[in-house]
Amino acid sequence: MIKFLPVIILFVLFFLEVPIAFSLMGASLFYFIFINNTMPMEMVIQQFVTSIESFPYLAVPFFIMVGAVMNYSGISEALMDLANILVGHTRGGLAQVNVLLSALMGGISGSANADAAMQSKMLVPEMTKKGFSLEFSGAVTAASSAVSPVIPPGTNLILFSIIAGIPVGSMFLAAYGPGILMTIAMMITVQIIAIKRNFSPNLERRATAIEVLKQILKSSWALVIPFGIIMGMRTGAFTPTEAGAIAVVFSLFVGFLIYKKLEVKHLGIVLMDTVKSTGSVLLIIASAKVFGYYLTLEMIPQEITQALVNFTDSPLVFLLLVNLLLLIICMFIEGGAALVILAPLLVPAATQFGINTLHFGMIFIVNIMIGGLTPPFGSMMFTVCSILDLKMEKFIKEVWPFIVCLLIVLFMVTFSEKIALFVPLMFGGV
């Protein structure tokens, strides 16, 4: 049992609110100093440094920078205008715009917290002016932001593909299915609530085909980024890392020369945001790799796999257990952290049960995004409540219908590989 002490220490540090990277480092160092002290500390430090010397990880700062540029380039405004012209005439008006905008933004920002923060500042004030309550506006904003990292190119998709050893392009293509299902489910939920509460549309009438076409043309520069990335990788024109670099250059071009809202003074802010976010993500990855080194030495993933195989021989029961585990874990720790810790443990077990790794990845990603909405420590919940100065109990009262609809999507994705992977299946198989 002594070999499980670092895991216990890790969760103790979590509950003491020690940052995830330092919790992982502390638990790992405890193991290499007090349990397995035969290994020179130089090798441990070397493992920490070399763990992020991987070409695919270059995609992380590039896609983070695309999201940072978006905040100043006018891309987000163009997408909001498109969402408004498409669904602003429906019941719930701006609430539907909120959901659709998150789906459109997912292909660019790829960050739930960034999307939640942006829409809390940009869209929620407009919603309250239209008569929506602050708590409902906050709940819609937090719930819809769960879609952003699922729609490519989310950072979590890149991390899972690297951990599981599957192509990033395949992961991106597969993620569109669950992302679209989550968007539709939340729009249906908004529609039901809007009818019940008699919410009014944002636009007086449905836009004509000509008006929609004109807005699509105006927003087309913003739409090129997500679709260009996917098509470029699918056709083999460039790698995910190269796609990130191209997306940065293209978003700068659009911001400076097309929408003309990006200024030279913004570049310093963009670079600083990129460096901070990249440093945070890569520090967690490096710490998790060292922690994974300890897990490998003690053969803990193999033991967990064997325990699960001994417990059940049913892949469906295994997936139910994984769903339950992830939903509980993600109530307490941030989704990205849960991914880098638990994916190395659970992917081998999923493989042992004959579960498609791409399918398992979709289940994993949807799970951790739902966790970001749930108390007591959901990250999107905290982001929205802090920005809007919203009491958590009021937020929870309004967000539960969205959690329920996302759980329905999760079970659809879990129990049907064809539903989970319907986009790559349309493009010729998985």
Coordinates of N, CA, C and O in Angstrom, one line a residue, residues 94-181:
L94 N -31.4 36.1 -27.4 CA -30.0 36.2 -27.0 C -29.5 35.0 -26.3 O -28.3 34.7 -26.3
A95 N -30.4 34.3 -25.6 CA -29.9 33.0 -24.9 C -29.5 32.0 -26.0 O -28.5 31.3 -25.9
Q96 N -30.3 31.9 -27.1 CA -29.9 31.0 -28.2 C -28.6 31.5 -28.9 O -27.8 30.7 -29.3
V97 N -28.5 32.8 -29.0 CA -27.3 33.4 -29.6 C -26.1 33.0 -28.8 O -25.0 32.7 -29.3
N98 N -26.3 33.1 -27.4 CA -25.2 32.7 -26.5 C -24.7 31.3 -26.7 O -23.5 31.1 -26.8
V99 N -25.6 30.4 -26.9 CA -25.2 28.9 -27.1 C -24.5 28.8 -28.5 O -23.4 28.2 -28.6
L100 N -25.1 29.3 -29.5 CA -24.6 29.2 -30.9 C -23.2 29.9 -31.0 O -22.3 29.4 -31.6
L101 N -23.1 31.0 -30.3 CA -21.8 31.7 -30.4 C -20.7 30.9 -29.7 O -19.5 30.9 -30.2
S102 N -21.0 30.2 -28.7 CA -20.0 29.3 -28.0 C -19.5 28.2 -29.0 O -18.3 27.9 -29.0
A103 N -20.4 27.7 -29.7 CA -20.1 26.7 -30.7 C -19.2 27.2 -31.8 O -18.2 26.6 -32.2
L104 N -19.5 28.4 -32.3 CA -18.7 29.1 -33.3 C -17.4 29.5 -32.8 O -16.4 29.4 -33.5
M105 N -17.3 29.9 -31.5 CA -16.1 30.4 -30.9 C -15.2 29.2 -30.6 O -13.9 29.4 -30.6
G106 N -15.8 28.0 -30.4 CA -15.0 26.9 -30.1 C -13.9 26.6 -31.1 O -12.8 26.1 -30.7
G107 N -14.2 26.8 -32.4 CA -13.2 26.5 -33.4 C -12.1 27.5 -33.4 O -11.1 27.3 -34.1
I108 N -12.2 28.6 -32.6 CA -11.1 29.6 -32.5 C -10.5 29.7 -31.2 O -9.3 29.6 -31.0
S109 N -11.3 29.8 -30.1 CA -10.7 30.0 -28.8 C -10.3 28.7 -28.2 O -9.2 28.6 -27.6
G110 N -11.1 27.7 -28.2 CA -10.8 26.4 -27.7 C -10.7 26.3 -26.2 O -10.2 25.4 -25.6
S111 N -11.2 27.4 -25.5 CA -11.0 27.4 -24.0 C -12.4 27.8 -23.4 O -13.0 28.8 -23.8
A112 N -12.9 26.9 -22.5 CA -14.1 27.1 -21.9 C -14.1 28.4 -21.0 O -15.0 29.2 -21.0
N113 N -13.1 28.5 -20.2 CA -13.0 29.7 -19.3 C -12.9 31.0 -20.1 O -13.4 32.0 -19.7
A114 N -12.1 31.0 -21.2 CA -11.9 32.2 -22.0 C -13.3 32.6 -22.6 O -13.7 33.7 -22.6
D115 N -14.0 31.6 -23.1 CA -15.3 31.8 -23.7 C -16.3 32.3 -22.7 O -17.1 33.3 -22.9
A116 N -16.3 31.7 -21.5 CA -17.2 32.1 -20.4 C -16.9 33.5 -20.0 O -17.9 34.3 -19.8
A117 N -15.7 33.9 -19.8 CA -15.3 35.2 -19.4 C -15.7 36.3 -20.5 O -16.2 37.3 -20.1
M118 N -15.4 35.9 -21.7 CA -15.7 36.9 -22.8 C -17.2 37.1 -22.9 O -17.7 38.3 -23.0
Q119 N -18.0 36.1 -22.9 CA -19.4 36.2 -23.1 C -20.1 36.8 -21.8 O -21.1 37.5 -21.9
S120 N -19.5 36.6 -20.7 CA -20.0 37.3 -19.4 C -19.9 38.8 -19.6 O -20.7 39.6 -19.1
K121 N -18.8 39.3 -20.2 CA -18.6 40.7 -20.4 C -19.3 41.3 -21.6 O -19.8 42.4 -21.6
M122 N -19.4 40.5 -22.7 CA -19.9 41.0 -23.9 C -21.4 40.8 -24.1 O -22.2 41.6 -24.6
L123 N -21.9 39.6 -23.7 CA -23.3 39.2 -24.1 C -24.3 39.3 -22.9 O -25.4 39.7 -23.0
V124 N -23.8 39.0 -21.7 CA -24.7 39.0 -20.5 C -25.3 40.4 -20.2 O -26.5 40.5 -20.0
P125 N -24.5 41.5 -20.3 CA -25.2 42.8 -20.1 C -26.3 43.0 -21.1 O -27.4 43.6 -20.7
E126 N -26.2 42.6 -22.4 CA -27.2 42.7 -23.4 C -28.4 41.9 -23.0 O -29.6 42.3 -23.2
M127 N -28.2 40.7 -22.4 CA -29.3 39.8 -22.1 C -30.1 40.4 -20.9 O -31.3 40.3 -20.9
T128 N -29.4 40.9 -19.9 CA -30.1 41.5 -18.8 C -30.9 42.7 -19.2 O -32.0 43.0 -18.7
K129 N -30.4 43.5 -20.2 CA -31.2 44.6 -20.8 C -32.5 44.2 -21.4 O -33.5 44.9 -21.4
K130 N -32.4 43.0 -22.0 CA -33.6 42.4 -22.7 C -34.6 41.7 -21.7 O -35.6 41.1 -22.2
G131 N -34.3 41.7 -20.5 CA -35.2 41.2 -19.5 C -34.9 39.8 -18.9 O -35.6 39.3 -18.1
F132 N -33.7 39.2 -19.4 CA -33.3 38.0 -18.8 C -32.7 38.2 -17.4 O -32.0 39.2 -17.2
S133 N -33.0 37.3 -16.5 CA -32.4 37.5 -15.1 C -30.9 37.2 -15.2 O -30.4 36.5 -16.1
L134 N -30.2 37.8 -14.2 CA -28.7 37.7 -14.2 C -28.3 36.3 -14.0 O -27.4 35.8 -14.7
E135 N -29.0 35.5 -13.1 CA -28.6 34.2 -12.8 C -28.9 33.2 -14.0 O -28.1 32.4 -14.3
F136 N -30.0 33.5 -14.8 CA -30.2 32.6 -16.0 C -29.2 33.0 -17.1 O -28.6 32.1 -17.7
S137 N -28.9 34.2 -17.2 CA -27.8 34.6 -18.2 C -26.5 34.0 -17.9 O -25.8 33.5 -18.8
G138 N -26.1 34.0 -16.6 CA -24.9 33.4 -16.2 C -24.9 31.9 -16.4 O -23.9 31.3 -16.8
A139 N -26.0 31.3 -16.1 CA -26.1 29.8 -16.3 C -25.9 29.4 -17.7 O -25.2 28.5 -18.1
V140 N -26.6 30.1 -18.6 CA -26.5 29.9 -20.1 C -25.1 30.1 -20.5 O -24.5 29.3 -21.3
T141 N -24.4 31.1 -20.1 CA -23.1 31.4 -20.5 C -22.1 30.4 -20.0 O -21.3 29.9 -20.8
A142 N -22.2 29.9 -18.8 CA -21.3 28.9 -18.3 C -21.6 27.6 -19.0 O -20.6 26.9 -19.4
A143 N -22.8 27.2 -19.2 CA -23.2 25.9 -19.8 C -22.7 25.9 -21.2 O -22.1 24.9 -21.7
S144 N -23.0 27.0 -22.0 CA -22.6 27.0 -23.4 C -21.1 27.0 -23.6 O -20.6 26.4 -24.6
S145 N -20.4 27.5 -22.6 CA -18.9 27.5 -22.7 C -18.3 26.1 -22.7 O -17.2 25.9 -23.1
A146 N -19.1 25.1 -22.2 CA -18.6 23.7 -22.2 C -18.4 23.2 -23.6 O -17.7 22.2 -23.8
V147 N -19.1 23.8 -24.6 CA -18.9 23.4 -25.9 C -17.6 23.8 -26.5 O -17.0 23.1 -27.4
S148 N -17.1 24.9 -26.1 CA -15.9 25.5 -26.8 C -14.7 24.6 -26.9 O -14.1 24.5 -27.9
P149 N -14.3 23.9 -25.8 CA -13.1 23.0 -25.9 C -13.4 21.7 -26.6 O -12.5 21.0 -27.0
V150 N -14.7 21.4 -26.9 CA -15.1 20.2 -27.6 C -15.0 20.4 -29.1 O -14.5 19.6 -29.8
I151 N -15.4 21.6 -29.5 CA -15.3 22.0 -30.9 C -13.8 22.3 -31.2 O -13.2 23.1 -30.5
P152 N -13.2 21.6 -32.2 CA -11.7 21.8 -32.5 C -11.4 23.3 -32.8 O -12.3 24.0 -33.3
P153 N -10.2 23.8 -32.4 CA -9.1 23.0 -31.9 C -8.8 23.2 -30.4 O -7.9 23.9 -30.0
G154 N -9.6 22.6 -29.6 CA -9.4 22.7 -28.1 C -8.1 22.1 -27.7 O -7.7 21.0 -28.2
T155 N -7.5 22.7 -26.7 CA -6.3 22.2 -26.1 C -6.4 20.8 -25.5 O -5.5 20.0 -25.7
N156 N -7.5 20.6 -24.9 CA -7.7 19.2 -24.3 C -7.7 18.1 -25.4 O -7.3 17.0 -25.1
L157 N -8.2 18.4 -26.6 CA -8.2 17.5 -27.7 C -6.8 17.1 -28.0 O -6.4 16.0 -28.3
I158 N -5.9 18.1 -28.1 CA -4.5 17.9 -28.4 C -3.8 17.1 -27.3 O -3.1 16.1 -27.6
L159 N -4.1 17.4 -26.1 CA -3.5 16.7 -25.0 C -3.9 15.2 -25.0 O -3.0 14.3 -24.8
F160 N -5.2 15.0 -25.2 CA -5.6 13.6 -25.1 C -5.0 12.8 -26.3 O -4.6 11.6 -26.1
S161 N -5.0 13.4 -27.5 CA -4.4 12.7 -28.6 C -2.9 12.3 -28.4 O -2.5 11.2 -28.8
I162 N -2.2 13.2 -27.7 CA -0.8 12.9 -27.5 C -0.6 11.8 -26.4 O 0.1 10.9 -26.6
I163 N -1.5 11.9 -25.4 CA -1.4 10.9 -24.3 C -1.8 9.5 -24.8 O -1.2 8.5 -24.5
A164 N -2.9 9.5 -25.7 CA -3.4 8.2 -26.2 C -2.7 7.7 -27.4 O -2.9 6.6 -27.8
G165 N -1.8 8.6 -28.0 CA -1.1 8.1 -29.2 C -1.9 8.0 -30.4 O -1.7 7.1 -31.2
I166 N -2.9 8.9 -30.6 CA -3.7 8.9 -31.8 C -3.5 10.2 -32.5 O -3.2 11.2 -31.9
P167 N -3.8 10.2 -33.9 CA -3.5 11.5 -34.6 C -4.4 12.6 -34.1 O -5.6 12.4 -33.9
V168 N -3.8 13.8 -34.0 CA -4.6 15.0 -33.6 C -5.7 15.3 -34.6 O -6.8 15.7 -34.2
G169 N -5.4 15.2 -35.9 CA -6.4 15.4 -36.9 C -7.6 14.6 -36.8 O -8.8 15.0 -36.9
S170 N -7.4 13.3 -36.4 CA -8.6 12.4 -36.2 C -9.4 12.8 -35.0 O -10.6 12.7 -35.0
M171 N -8.7 13.2 -33.9 CA -9.3 13.7 -32.7 C -10.2 14.9 -33.0 O -11.3 15.0 -32.5
F172 N -9.6 15.8 -33.8 CA -10.3 17.1 -34.1 C -11.6 16.7 -34.9 O -12.7 17.2 -34.6
L173 N -11.5 15.9 -35.9 CA -12.6 15.5 -36.7 C -13.7 14.8 -35.9 O -14.9 15.2 -36.1
A174 N -13.3 13.9 -35.0 CA -14.3 13.2 -34.2 C -15.0 14.1 -33.2 O -16.2 13.9 -32.9
A175 N -14.4 15.2 -32.8 CA -14.9 16.0 -31.7 C -16.1 16.9 -32.2 O -16.9 17.3 -31.4
Y176 N -16.2 17.0 -33.5 CA -17.3 17.8 -34.1 C -18.7 17.2 -33.7 O -19.7 17.9 -33.4
G177 N -18.8 15.8 -33.7 CA -20.0 15.2 -33.4 C -20.5 15.5 -32.0 O -21.7 16.0 -31.9
P178 N -19.8 15.2 -31.0 CA -20.3 15.5 -29.6 C -20.5 17.0 -29.4 O -21.4 17.4 -28.8
G179 N -19.6 17.9 -30.1 CA -19.8 19.3 -30.0 C -21.1 19.8 -30.6 O -21.9 20.6 -30.0
I180 N -21.5 19.2 -31.7 CA -22.8 19.6 -32.4 C -24.0 19.1 -31.5 O -24.9 19.8 -31.3
L181 N -23.8 17.8 -31.0 CA -24.9 17.3 -30.1 C -25.1 18.2 -28.9 O -26.3 18.4 -28.5

